Each structure stands twice: as C-alpha cells, then as structure tokens.
Short mmCIF file of C-alpha atoms in Angstrom, two decimals:
data_model
loop_
_atom_site.label_atom_id
_atom_site.label_comp_id
_atom_site.label_asym_id
_atom_site.label_seq_id
_atom_site.Cartn_x
_atom_site.Cartn_y
_atom_site.Cartn_z
CA MET A 83 202.75 152.52 396.44
CA THR A 84 200.76 150.36 395.73
CA HIS A 85 200.83 147.04 393.90
CA ASN A 86 198.07 145.11 392.12
CA VAL A 87 197.99 141.09 393.47
CA HIS A 88 197.49 140.19 390.03
CA THR A 89 200.71 141.36 388.50
CA GLN A 90 202.02 139.69 385.96
CA HIS A 91 204.17 137.22 387.32
CA GLU A 92 201.16 136.14 389.72
CA GLN A 93 197.34 136.16 388.95
CA TYR A 94 194.88 133.46 390.42
CA LEU A 95 194.16 131.01 387.93
CA ALA A 96 189.92 128.41 388.45
CA ALA A 97 188.68 125.62 387.12
CA LEU A 98 184.89 124.04 387.54
CA ASP A 99 184.47 120.35 386.23
CA ILE A 100 180.38 120.59 387.02
CA GLY A 101 180.94 116.23 386.52
CA SER A 102 177.71 113.71 387.04
CA ASN A 103 178.76 112.46 390.27
CA SER A 104 180.19 115.46 392.04
CA PHE A 105 181.31 119.72 391.03
CA HIS A 106 185.89 119.78 391.21
CA PHE A 107 185.91 122.83 391.70
CA VAL A 108 190.63 123.69 392.45
CA LEU A 109 191.92 127.68 392.20
CA ALA A 110 195.81 128.00 391.76
CA ARG A 111 198.07 131.09 390.84
CA HIS A 112 200.28 131.64 387.60
CA VAL A 113 203.73 131.81 388.72
CA ASN A 114 206.21 132.59 385.97
CA GLN A 115 204.27 130.70 383.59
CA GLN A 116 203.90 127.24 385.95
CA ILE A 117 200.24 126.88 387.40
CA GLN A 118 200.70 126.31 391.39
CA ILE A 119 197.02 125.14 392.66
CA LEU A 120 196.50 126.58 396.01
CA HIS A 121 193.02 125.23 396.62
CA ALA A 122 190.23 122.10 395.71
CA GLU A 123 186.62 122.00 396.74
CA LYS A 124 184.17 118.71 396.07
CA TYR A 125 180.59 118.87 396.09
CA ARG A 126 178.22 115.46 395.90
CA VAL A 127 175.84 116.87 393.94
CA GLN A 128 175.18 113.75 391.53
CA LEU A 129 173.28 115.09 389.23
CA ALA A 130 173.08 111.84 387.16
CA GLN A 131 171.05 110.41 389.35
CA GLY A 132 167.96 113.34 388.21
CA LEU A 133 168.07 111.59 384.43
CA ASP A 134 165.22 109.92 384.00
CA ASN A 135 164.28 107.28 380.61
CA THR A 136 163.99 110.62 378.68
CA PHE A 137 166.98 112.19 379.65
CA THR A 138 164.84 114.72 381.07
CA LEU A 139 167.32 116.07 384.25
CA SER A 140 164.76 116.85 387.84
CA SER A 141 164.49 119.59 389.52
CA LYS A 142 165.62 117.95 392.27
CA ALA A 143 168.96 117.59 390.95
CA ILE A 144 169.01 121.18 389.24
CA ALA A 145 168.51 122.59 393.09
CA ARG A 146 171.34 119.99 394.06
CA GLY A 147 173.24 122.08 391.49
CA ILE A 148 172.38 125.46 391.62
CA ASN A 149 172.93 124.83 395.68
CA ALA A 150 176.17 124.06 394.71
CA LEU A 151 177.30 127.29 392.10
CA GLU A 152 175.30 129.53 394.55
CA LYS A 153 178.26 127.94 397.84
CA LEU A 154 181.19 128.06 395.79
CA ALA A 155 179.84 132.07 393.87
CA THR A 156 179.93 133.11 397.59
CA SER A 157 184.13 132.47 397.72
CA SER A 158 184.88 133.36 394.37
CA GLN A 159 184.31 136.93 394.03
CA HIS A 160 188.23 138.24 393.92
CA ILE A 161 188.40 135.75 391.00
CA THR A 162 187.67 137.41 387.53
CA PRO A 163 185.64 136.13 385.56
CA ASP A 164 188.37 135.70 382.33
CA ASN A 165 190.14 133.50 384.25
CA PHE A 166 187.92 130.80 385.69
CA ARG A 167 185.99 128.27 383.69
CA ALA A 168 184.15 125.83 384.56
CA VAL A 169 182.94 123.08 381.98
CA ALA A 170 179.64 120.95 382.07
CA THR A 171 180.35 116.81 381.17
CA TYR A 172 177.51 114.25 380.53
CA THR A 173 174.93 114.38 382.25
CA LEU A 174 174.30 118.30 380.86
CA ARG A 175 175.80 117.00 377.85
CA GLN A 176 172.73 114.45 378.18
CA ALA A 177 169.91 116.81 379.36
CA THR A 178 167.39 117.54 377.36
CA ASN A 179 166.09 120.77 379.48
CA ALA A 180 169.86 121.54 380.18
CA GLU A 181 169.28 124.62 379.54
CA GLN A 182 167.50 124.68 382.54
CA PHE A 183 170.38 124.39 384.81
CA LEU A 184 171.81 126.94 382.88
CA THR A 185 169.27 130.12 384.03
CA ALA A 186 168.66 128.99 387.23
CA ALA A 187 173.01 129.50 387.00
CA LYS A 188 173.00 132.21 385.45
CA ARG A 189 170.66 133.82 387.94
CA ILE A 190 173.56 133.11 390.94
CA PHE A 191 176.70 132.58 389.49
CA PRO A 192 178.76 134.72 388.02
CA PHE A 193 180.14 133.06 385.82
CA THR A 194 179.55 131.18 382.02
CA ILE A 195 179.61 127.78 382.09
CA GLU A 196 180.71 125.72 379.24
CA ILE A 197 178.99 122.30 378.14
CA ILE A 198 181.49 120.43 377.08
CA SER A 199 181.62 117.57 373.99
CA GLY A 200 182.50 113.95 375.11
CA HIS A 201 185.60 114.31 373.06
CA GLU A 202 186.46 117.39 374.70
CA GLU A 203 186.56 115.88 378.16
CA ALA A 204 188.82 113.70 376.30
CA ARG A 205 191.34 116.12 375.26
CA LEU A 206 190.95 118.04 378.42
CA ILE A 207 191.96 115.34 380.76
CA TYR A 208 194.53 114.04 378.48
CA GLN A 209 196.09 117.41 379.29
CA GLY A 210 195.13 117.21 383.15
CA VAL A 211 197.45 114.32 383.41
CA ALA A 212 199.80 115.00 380.43
CA HIS A 213 201.44 118.29 382.67
CA HIS A 214 201.41 116.48 386.06
CA ARG A 215 203.09 112.72 384.60
CA GLN A 216 205.97 113.19 382.41
CA THR A 217 207.28 110.94 380.29
CA ASN A 218 207.91 110.04 376.89
CA GLU A 219 206.14 106.35 376.58
CA GLN A 220 203.34 106.00 375.12
CA GLN A 221 200.06 105.46 378.01
CA LEU A 222 197.08 105.06 377.85
CA VAL A 223 194.23 106.78 380.02
CA ILE A 224 190.90 106.35 381.98
CA ASP A 225 188.93 108.70 383.49
CA ILE A 226 185.54 106.95 384.79
CA GLY A 227 183.51 109.04 385.62
CA GLY A 228 179.62 109.53 386.83
CA GLY A 229 177.90 109.64 383.32
CA SER A 230 180.65 108.55 381.06
CA THR A 231 184.04 106.64 380.85
CA GLU A 232 187.08 108.43 378.76
CA CYS A 233 189.72 106.60 377.01
CA ILE A 234 192.34 108.38 375.64
CA ILE A 235 195.43 107.00 374.20
CA GLY A 236 198.80 109.65 373.69
CA GLN A 237 202.52 110.64 374.13
CA ALA A 238 204.35 113.77 375.72
CA TYR A 239 201.35 116.77 374.90
CA GLN A 240 200.23 115.03 372.01
CA ILE A 241 196.86 112.40 371.11
CA LYS A 242 196.83 109.69 369.36
CA THR A 243 193.53 109.10 369.28
CA LEU A 244 190.87 108.85 372.13
CA ASP A 245 186.97 108.27 372.77
CA SER A 246 184.19 109.24 375.17
CA LEU A 247 182.35 106.20 376.45
CA GLN A 248 178.64 106.29 377.39
CA LEU A 249 178.88 104.70 380.83
CA GLY A 250 179.24 105.98 384.54
CA CYS A 251 179.13 104.31 387.70
CA VAL A 252 175.91 106.39 389.06
CA SER A 253 174.55 105.16 385.52
CA TYR A 254 176.30 102.34 385.86
CA GLN A 255 174.65 102.47 389.63
CA GLN A 256 170.93 103.25 388.87
CA ALA A 257 171.06 101.14 385.60
CA PHE A 258 172.46 97.83 386.98
CA PHE A 259 172.43 98.43 391.17
CA SER A 260 168.99 100.15 391.95
CA ASP A 261 167.89 98.14 394.54
CA HIS A 262 171.39 98.89 396.59
CA VAL A 263 171.60 94.68 396.41
CA ILE A 264 174.41 93.44 395.72
CA SER A 265 174.86 89.98 393.52
CA GLN A 266 177.09 87.68 390.57
CA GLN A 267 174.14 88.19 388.76
CA ALA A 268 174.10 91.86 388.61
CA PHE A 269 178.12 92.72 388.58
CA GLU A 270 178.01 90.00 385.57
CA ARG A 271 175.36 92.29 383.61
CA ALA A 272 176.93 95.34 383.96
CA ILE A 273 180.05 94.03 383.35
CA ARG A 274 178.68 92.62 380.10
CA SER A 275 176.97 95.76 378.86
CA ALA A 276 180.10 97.99 379.66
CA SER A 277 182.18 94.99 377.70
CA HIS A 278 179.93 96.17 374.84
CA GLN A 279 180.69 99.28 374.49
CA VAL A 280 184.29 99.62 375.20
CA ASP A 281 185.04 96.97 372.50
CA SER A 282 184.10 99.04 369.97
CA ILE A 283 187.51 100.68 370.56
CA ILE A 284 189.08 98.05 370.97
CA LYS A 285 190.72 97.94 367.09
CA ARG A 286 191.45 101.28 367.55
CA PHE A 287 192.79 101.58 370.99
CA ALA A 288 195.20 98.13 370.12
CA ASN A 289 196.48 99.45 366.65
CA THR A 290 198.00 102.49 368.42
CA GLY A 291 198.95 100.54 371.33
CA TRP A 292 200.41 101.76 374.40
CA GLN A 293 203.35 101.30 377.31
CA HIS A 294 201.08 102.13 380.45
CA ALA A 295 198.24 102.27 381.88
CA ILE A 296 196.96 104.85 383.74
CA GLY A 297 193.86 105.61 385.97
CA THR A 298 192.42 109.29 386.53
CA SER A 299 189.57 110.80 389.29
CA GLY A 300 187.27 109.46 391.82
CA THR A 301 186.29 106.13 390.72
CA ILE A 302 189.52 104.57 390.02
CA LYS A 303 191.21 107.03 392.53
CA ALA A 304 188.29 105.24 395.72
CA ILE A 305 188.90 102.13 394.31
CA ALA A 306 193.16 102.31 394.25
CA LYS A 307 192.92 103.75 397.84
CA ILE A 308 190.66 100.81 398.99
CA ILE A 309 193.82 98.30 397.52
CA ASN A 310 196.36 99.92 399.11
CA ALA A 311 194.76 100.87 401.88
CA GLU A 312 197.11 98.29 404.01
CA GLN A 313 200.19 99.47 402.01
CA GLU A 314 202.76 101.87 403.59
CA ILE A 315 203.31 103.25 399.83
CA SER A 316 200.67 103.41 397.46
CA ARG A 317 201.46 100.53 394.13
CA GLU A 318 199.94 100.22 390.67
CA ILE A 319 196.82 98.06 391.45
CA THR A 320 196.96 94.74 389.28
CA LEU A 321 194.06 93.27 387.63
CA GLU A 322 193.32 90.35 390.20
CA ASP A 323 193.49 93.29 392.66
CA VAL A 324 189.93 94.36 391.27
CA GLU A 325 188.86 90.97 390.74
CA ASN A 326 189.55 90.10 393.89
CA LEU A 327 187.54 93.63 395.01
CA LYS A 328 184.70 91.91 393.14
CA ALA A 329 184.63 88.75 395.14
CA THR A 330 184.85 90.51 398.80
CA LEU A 331 181.44 93.06 397.51
CA LEU A 332 179.90 89.53 397.03
CA THR A 333 180.39 89.28 400.53
CA PHE A 334 178.15 91.32 401.21
CA GLN A 335 174.67 91.16 400.24
CA HIS A 336 173.26 95.05 400.47
CA PHE A 337 175.72 98.73 400.45
CA ASP A 338 174.19 99.20 403.60
CA GLU A 339 177.16 96.70 404.19
CA ILE A 340 179.96 97.54 402.75
CA ASP A 341 182.54 98.59 404.93
CA LEU A 342 185.67 98.84 403.45
CA PRO A 343 188.79 100.14 405.02
CA THR A 344 189.68 104.16 403.29
CA LEU A 345 185.25 103.77 401.27
CA LYS A 346 184.22 107.08 402.05
CA GLU A 347 180.29 107.17 402.62
CA THR A 348 179.76 109.30 399.28
CA ARG A 349 181.60 105.85 397.31
CA ARG A 350 179.83 103.31 399.00
CA ASN A 351 176.26 103.48 396.34
CA VAL A 352 178.63 103.50 392.71
CA LEU A 353 181.49 101.07 394.83
CA CYS A 354 180.34 98.29 392.70
CA SER A 355 179.28 99.76 389.20
CA GLY A 356 182.51 101.84 389.41
CA VAL A 357 184.72 98.28 389.69
CA ALA A 358 182.77 96.12 387.34
CA ILE A 359 183.12 99.28 384.72
CA LEU A 360 187.35 99.56 386.07
CA LEU A 361 186.79 95.05 385.62
CA ALA A 362 185.49 95.01 381.71
CA ILE A 363 188.20 98.01 380.78
CA MET A 364 191.10 95.92 382.32
CA ARG A 365 189.71 93.08 380.71
CA CYS A 366 189.28 94.05 377.28
CA PHE A 367 192.11 96.09 377.27
CA ASP A 368 193.89 93.13 378.68
CA ILE A 369 195.72 95.96 381.30
CA LYS A 370 197.57 93.94 384.08
CA THR A 371 198.05 96.95 386.38
CA LEU A 372 196.85 99.97 386.32
CA GLY A 373 198.68 103.48 387.84
CA TYR A 374 197.16 106.56 389.36
CA CYS A 375 197.42 110.36 388.19
CA GLN A 376 195.63 112.69 390.46
CA TYR A 377 195.34 115.27 387.98
CA ALA A 378 192.43 115.58 385.48
CA LEU A 379 189.87 117.11 383.02
CA ARG A 380 190.19 120.87 385.80
CA GLU A 381 193.54 120.41 386.37
CA GLY A 382 193.19 119.98 382.31
CA VAL A 383 191.18 123.45 381.84
CA LEU A 384 193.33 124.92 384.16
CA PHE A 385 196.99 124.27 381.88
CA GLU A 386 195.03 125.30 379.16
CA GLN A 387 194.43 128.42 380.72
CA LEU A 388 198.22 128.84 380.98
CA GLU A 389 198.52 127.80 377.24
CA ASN A 390 195.77 131.51 376.16
CA LEU A 391 197.92 133.39 378.01
CA LYS A 392 200.46 132.99 375.86
CA HIS A 393 198.34 133.20 373.00
CA ASN A 394 198.66 129.81 372.05
CA ASN A 395 194.78 129.36 371.81
CA VAL A 396 193.77 125.66 371.66
CA ARG A 397 191.34 126.80 369.04
CA GLN A 398 193.59 129.07 366.85
CA ARG A 399 195.35 125.58 365.97
CA THR A 400 191.74 123.92 365.28
CA VAL A 401 190.84 126.54 362.69
CA GLU A 402 194.63 126.22 360.87
CA SER A 403 194.79 122.62 360.80
CA PHE A 404 191.19 122.65 358.79
CA ILE A 405 192.60 124.92 356.67
CA SER A 406 195.75 122.86 356.26
CA ARG A 407 193.55 119.56 356.52
CA PHE A 408 190.72 120.76 353.53
CA ASN A 409 193.31 122.62 351.33
CA ILE A 410 191.82 125.74 352.03
CA ASP A 411 192.10 128.54 350.05
CA PHE A 412 194.55 130.21 352.26
CA HIS A 413 194.76 133.99 350.42
CA GLN A 414 190.90 133.77 349.61
CA ALA A 415 190.27 133.53 353.38
CA GLU A 416 192.58 135.68 354.89
CA ASN A 417 190.74 137.85 352.62
CA VAL A 418 187.86 137.78 353.84
CA LYS A 419 189.17 137.95 356.67
CA SER A 420 191.37 140.89 356.35
CA GLN A 421 187.16 143.21 355.11
CA ALA A 422 185.45 141.03 358.08
CA VAL A 423 187.39 141.88 360.55
CA ASP A 424 187.74 145.65 358.81
CA ILE A 425 184.20 146.33 359.31
CA TYR A 426 184.32 144.69 363.44
CA GLN A 427 186.27 146.90 364.67
CA GLN A 428 183.84 149.60 362.47
CA VAL A 429 180.40 147.96 364.36
CA ALA A 430 180.97 146.30 367.20
CA GLU A 431 180.52 149.58 369.73
CA SER A 432 177.36 150.43 368.38
CA TRP A 433 176.65 146.36 367.38
CA GLN A 434 177.19 145.89 371.51
CA LEU A 435 179.51 142.86 369.93
CA THR A 436 182.96 144.20 371.85
CA ALA A 437 183.10 140.37 374.23
CA PRO A 438 186.33 138.78 372.42
CA ILE A 439 183.96 135.58 371.56
CA TYR A 440 182.88 137.73 369.13
CA LEU A 441 185.43 138.40 367.28
CA GLU A 442 187.61 134.74 367.92
CA LEU A 443 183.99 133.57 365.95
CA LEU A 444 183.86 135.85 363.34
CA THR A 445 187.51 134.89 361.64
CA PHE A 446 187.15 131.69 362.60
CA ALA A 447 184.52 130.98 360.29
CA ALA A 448 185.81 133.60 357.70
CA GLN A 449 188.64 131.53 357.33
CA LEU A 450 186.37 128.19 357.09
CA HIS A 451 183.67 129.51 354.62
CA GLU A 452 184.86 127.15 351.99
CA LEU A 453 186.21 124.69 354.21
CA GLY A 454 183.40 122.51 351.77
CA VAL A 455 183.73 123.43 348.64
CA ASP A 456 186.33 119.95 348.05
CA ILE A 457 183.00 118.04 348.39
CA ASN A 458 180.61 120.38 346.44
CA ALA A 459 181.77 124.09 345.29
CA SER A 460 177.97 124.52 344.63
CA SER A 461 176.58 124.18 348.35
CA TYR A 462 180.14 124.45 349.56
CA GLN A 463 178.70 126.46 352.68
CA LYS A 464 176.50 123.68 353.25
CA HIS A 465 179.02 120.46 353.56
CA GLY A 466 180.96 122.63 355.30
CA LYS A 467 177.93 123.58 358.08
CA TYR A 468 177.81 119.37 358.13
CA ILE A 469 181.83 118.59 358.90
CA ILE A 470 182.07 121.81 361.31
CA GLU A 471 178.97 120.23 363.46
CA GLN A 472 180.38 116.94 363.35
CA ALA A 473 183.93 117.11 363.72
CA ASP A 474 186.02 117.25 366.72
CA MET A 475 187.06 120.31 367.30
CA ALA A 476 189.26 120.71 370.03
CA GLY A 477 188.91 123.97 372.31
CA PHE A 478 185.43 125.06 371.29
CA ASN A 479 182.32 123.97 373.35
CA GLN A 480 179.20 122.68 372.32
CA GLU A 481 178.31 126.50 371.84
CA GLN A 482 180.56 127.74 370.15
CA GLN A 483 181.30 124.25 367.99
CA TYR A 484 177.52 124.51 366.80
CA ALA A 485 177.90 128.50 366.47
CA LEU A 486 180.68 128.42 364.11
CA ALA A 487 178.61 125.87 361.99
CA TRP A 488 175.87 128.00 362.14
CA LEU A 489 177.54 131.00 361.02
CA VAL A 490 179.31 128.73 357.41
CA GLY A 491 176.55 127.21 356.84
CA ASN A 492 174.98 130.74 356.22
CA GLN A 493 177.90 132.68 354.93
CA ARG A 494 175.92 132.73 351.29
CA LYS A 495 171.89 132.21 349.96
CA LYS A 496 168.81 131.68 351.99
CA ILE A 497 169.85 132.34 355.34
CA SER A 498 168.79 128.99 358.36
CA PRO A 499 167.17 130.01 361.70
CA TYR A 500 169.00 129.78 364.69
CA ASN A 501 168.02 126.85 366.02
CA VAL A 502 169.54 126.32 369.42
CA THR A 503 166.75 125.99 372.70
CA ALA A 504 169.84 126.61 374.85
CA GLU A 505 171.61 130.55 374.76
CA TYR A 506 173.37 131.11 377.01
CA THR A 507 176.57 133.03 376.09
CA LEU A 508 175.91 133.53 372.46
CA THR A 509 172.10 135.15 371.35
CA HIS A 510 170.99 134.47 368.70
CA GLN A 511 170.59 138.82 368.02
CA THR A 512 174.36 138.68 368.28
CA LEU A 513 175.10 136.23 366.31
CA HIS A 514 172.70 137.28 363.37
CA LYS A 515 175.12 140.26 363.08
CA LEU A 516 177.97 138.67 362.90
CA CYS A 517 175.85 136.64 360.48
CA VAL A 518 175.17 139.93 358.27
CA ILE A 519 179.56 140.58 358.67
CA LEU A 520 180.40 136.99 356.77
CA ARG A 521 177.44 137.45 354.07
CA PHE A 522 179.12 140.56 353.43
CA SER A 523 182.60 140.06 354.19
CA VAL A 524 182.39 136.47 351.81
CA LEU A 525 179.61 139.26 348.78
CA LEU A 526 182.46 141.51 348.35
CA ASN A 527 184.82 139.05 347.81
CA GLN A 528 183.38 136.30 346.10
CA GLN A 529 184.89 137.37 342.76
CA ARG A 530 188.64 136.74 344.32
CA TYR A 531 189.34 140.25 343.37
CA THR A 532 191.41 142.14 344.93
CA GLN A 533 189.74 145.46 347.66
CA ALA A 534 193.02 147.63 347.19
CA ASP A 535 191.10 150.27 345.78
CA LEU A 536 187.66 149.59 347.89
CA ASN A 537 186.79 152.69 350.56
CA LEU A 538 184.36 150.15 353.27
CA LYS A 539 182.52 152.91 355.21
CA VAL A 540 179.41 150.36 356.93
CA ASN A 541 177.40 151.70 360.21
CA GLY A 542 175.28 149.12 362.59
CA ILE A 543 172.66 151.32 364.19
CA ASN A 544 169.92 148.37 365.67
CA ASN A 545 169.13 146.37 362.94
CA ARG A 546 170.30 148.51 360.24
CA PHE A 547 173.42 147.31 358.59
CA GLU A 548 174.72 151.09 356.74
CA VAL A 549 176.67 150.54 354.35
CA TYR A 550 178.42 153.82 351.96
CA LEU A 551 180.53 152.77 348.91
CA ASP A 552 181.39 154.66 345.91
CA LYS A 553 179.66 154.70 342.72
CA GLN A 554 182.33 154.14 340.27
CA TRP A 555 183.05 151.37 342.17
CA LEU A 556 179.40 149.39 342.16
CA ILE A 557 179.68 150.10 338.39
CA ASP A 558 182.68 148.50 337.81
CA ARG A 559 181.49 145.79 339.42
CA PRO A 560 177.52 144.98 338.22
CA ILE A 561 177.71 141.18 339.31
CA ILE A 562 178.54 142.78 343.34
CA SER A 563 175.20 145.27 342.77
CA THR A 564 172.80 142.70 341.87
CA GLU A 565 173.63 140.41 344.99
CA LEU A 566 173.54 143.67 346.74
CA PHE A 567 170.10 143.96 346.15
CA TYR A 568 169.47 141.11 346.49
CA GLU A 569 171.02 140.65 349.43
CA GLN A 570 168.78 143.12 350.89
CA GLN A 571 165.68 140.46 350.60
CA ILE A 572 167.58 138.59 351.99
CA LEU A 573 168.35 139.88 355.16
CA GLU A 574 164.41 141.23 356.38
CA ALA A 575 164.62 137.28 356.98
CA ILE A 576 166.35 137.60 360.48
CA ASN A 577 165.29 141.56 360.79
CA VAL A 578 167.94 143.24 359.00
CA THR A 579 167.96 146.18 357.10
CA LEU A 580 170.33 146.14 354.57
CA ILE A 581 171.17 150.32 353.63
CA VAL A 582 173.10 150.84 350.37
CA GLN A 583 174.38 154.62 349.57
CA SER A 584 177.12 155.34 347.23
CA ASN A 585 179.27 158.22 347.65
CA LYS A 586 179.46 159.16 351.29
CA TYR A 587 182.46 159.42 353.66
#
C-alpha cells in the first residue's frame, strides 16, 4: 500500500517575498496545525536600484529578478501552486512597467506573483512577528526594507494601527549616498528626510501606544549583529548604540573602506542608509531599546496560508467587516449572492471560470454590491467602487482589490472599461463574464422580490449568455422584463450577447 506524502497531517507550504533589495524564499511543513520551517534561501537582486526617476524598472533589474526566479523554479518543482504564495512589494508596486516583469516571470516561474499594497505588506509582517513572539504586550513592529518601511502596532494577533512609508535602504542609498561617499552632511540629509515621513504618523501611533519595540528583516538584523558582535548573548539594541554606529561609519570616507565585524559584503552599500532610517525612527518614536525578531513578511505569508487551510479565510473576514461597518442589508446581499452562485455553477465550466478566486470575487462583489447605498442611493455603485479602491482590504492583493472594485462599480447601468495594463491572474475577458453574472443577479433581485418561484436556467457559450425564464414570471414583473431589454444593449459594450427566452427548461 502506498501513501501520499502530502497527507492531511503533513504537507509542504512555501512563500516568496519579492523584495526591493532581496528575494526571500522559505519552505515549511504543515504538521498538526503548526508550521515547521525547513529551508530558506535568499537572492540578492536589488530591484529598487533599477527604478529611475520616472519609476520605470530597468531591463537589467528585470533580468536579475527573472534569473533569481528561474533558479527558484528549478528547486521548487515538488511544490503545488496551491501551496506556494509569492508576494511582491515596494518596487513592483511603484514600477510603471511592472507588467513587463510579470510577463517575463510567467514564462519561467510556474507560480502566481501577487503585488500587494504597503498596508497589506505591513499586516503580513505583523502576522509573522506575532506568531514568533507570543506576548500580550502592545508592541511596535518596524521593518526597514529596500524601498519601504512598515510600522505596525498590535497586541497578540490583533493589529491596532499600521502604515507603510516610502523610505528604504536601497532608495535612500541612491538618494543620499549615490557616490558611496560617507559624510555628516549625507547622513543628516537622509535622517531629516526620513524624520519628515515618520512625523506624519507619530501622533496616531503615540495615541495608540506600545510597551515594546521590535525590529525585523535584513537592515535591522545587520545593524543588530554589528552592535552585538562582541556579545556572547545578543541583547536589545539602544538608541545610543545606533548613534555610536553612525559615528563609527563616519570614520570611513567611502563604502569600500567600511570594515565592521559580522557585516556581509552584500550589506555594505546599504548600511549607511539603513542606519540613517533607523536613527530617524528611533528618535521620532523616542525608542530607547529595540528588540529583534527573525520572522517577517514571508513567515506571515506562511501562517496566513495555514489559516486558509483551516478555512479561516482572511478575505472573507474583511468582507464581513465591511458588511457590518457600512450597514449593508444582509438579507439582500445574501439573496444576490445566492443567485450569483446558482448562475455561476451553471456556466463555470463552459465559460472556464473554475479557478477558486473567480467564485470568491463574484460572491464578495454580491455581498458588497450595496456598499455605497448610504452615500447616494441613485449612484451607489460608483461610491461602492471608490470605497473598495481606496480602502485597506486585508487579504486582497492589488489585482484582486481593483477587480472587486470594478465588479461592484459595474453591477448596474453603463459598463466602464477594465483599464488595467497588467493582467497576471485575472483577465478582462474573465471579469467581463463575472460582471454579467453579477449584473443579472442584481437585476433579478432589484425589487427585493422573493425568488422562490424562479426556475432559472442559463447557459454560457463563448460570448453568448442564454437565459431561460418562465413567460408568466416575466409578465408578472414588467420592470424586470424592461430592464432585460436594455441590458442586451449594455452588454454589447463588452462583446457579450444576451439572449432571453421563455418556457424552455
């Protein structure tokens, strides 16, 4: 008798953090509802160095990133796509030609790459730290990356407040230490710039409060190791320690001269900028001591995968919180959702909508379709779209959040184009089909009728959407009958032909 390696008690999970300075890969094993980390790899890519003043990513930077992904793809063949999550952060968020990178990656890397927002990055970083550091204290977590810095306050697994600031060790090296010369003037300019950004969140964070400060990821790790080089047991670093490290760095005139214990060659060029950013943060937040946690974004991604395996979907929790927050009519939302799911199940195979994310997006759009009603009932779909576009939606990557906003915004009336240049996992053709299902579900329920007597049959063939309704049912509902006539014209804008027939079951 043979046994599958991936049993319900043990299966492999993997996460990839496509950062601005390095790509971090981690492989773990899921055993008895716990994560056991087995292996980690780091690829120094420095994507952020390839961003120019117009936020265009250079071909050389793209090539470095693709080369790292190609190596990783070879060693990750045993991992299933469902168990591998790759997230991209600041540089691909900012790059105007991010689709060029994603398209090239798709050719050689068999796993989906998600570009996540700064707030989503912060949330996942905190999840990594919270799972490693079990405490009931309210803690401030700081992660200085290559292009952005995330600051989060939380208690246990609950986040109180967070933000993502556009300051990172690679971008600051380019801005203030581009000639690799070390000077007091360069340090002060970098610290002043970083302090200006940190000042924008000081009041909110101070009002929330914290008992302990924790740093994570490569920049703070490198600084802590240098400071603790002569210590048998590593201790928390102090503001005075970081000030002294800055003074030591000023004894060197050029990056090439830096000679400090434990400093890796790959960190030499971004050490001064990292120290400047950390000094600004510790001074602004009045942090006297800072601990270090080895878990960060990639571990947060792993633990979220584990939560999803337990059917504790973060995106679903986010949607449920919006339903409560915006006083959405739960009964109506569930009616539209039920109708949408019924139609989806009839056309999913013929319309090739079988990927789980399609049903998720459709049900979320149905649940949130009246999100903007409290603002303006006559144009509520526009307000719902805006809220979703601008909100901090935990669990959604940028592509998913924009797609959800577009669906909600086009549930009724005129359909606006899906203007996304980079289509990686969701194509406009797919979203058009989901939009048809959502619009039809909203239309059938717009008068808040009970649809117990509706025996609806639909069929999706290429760009045709065939609907079979009882003739008497339509006669009894003249408003819906009229709306269906206009809907045929509207759907032509997305190249979908709506055919309504009666008495065929």
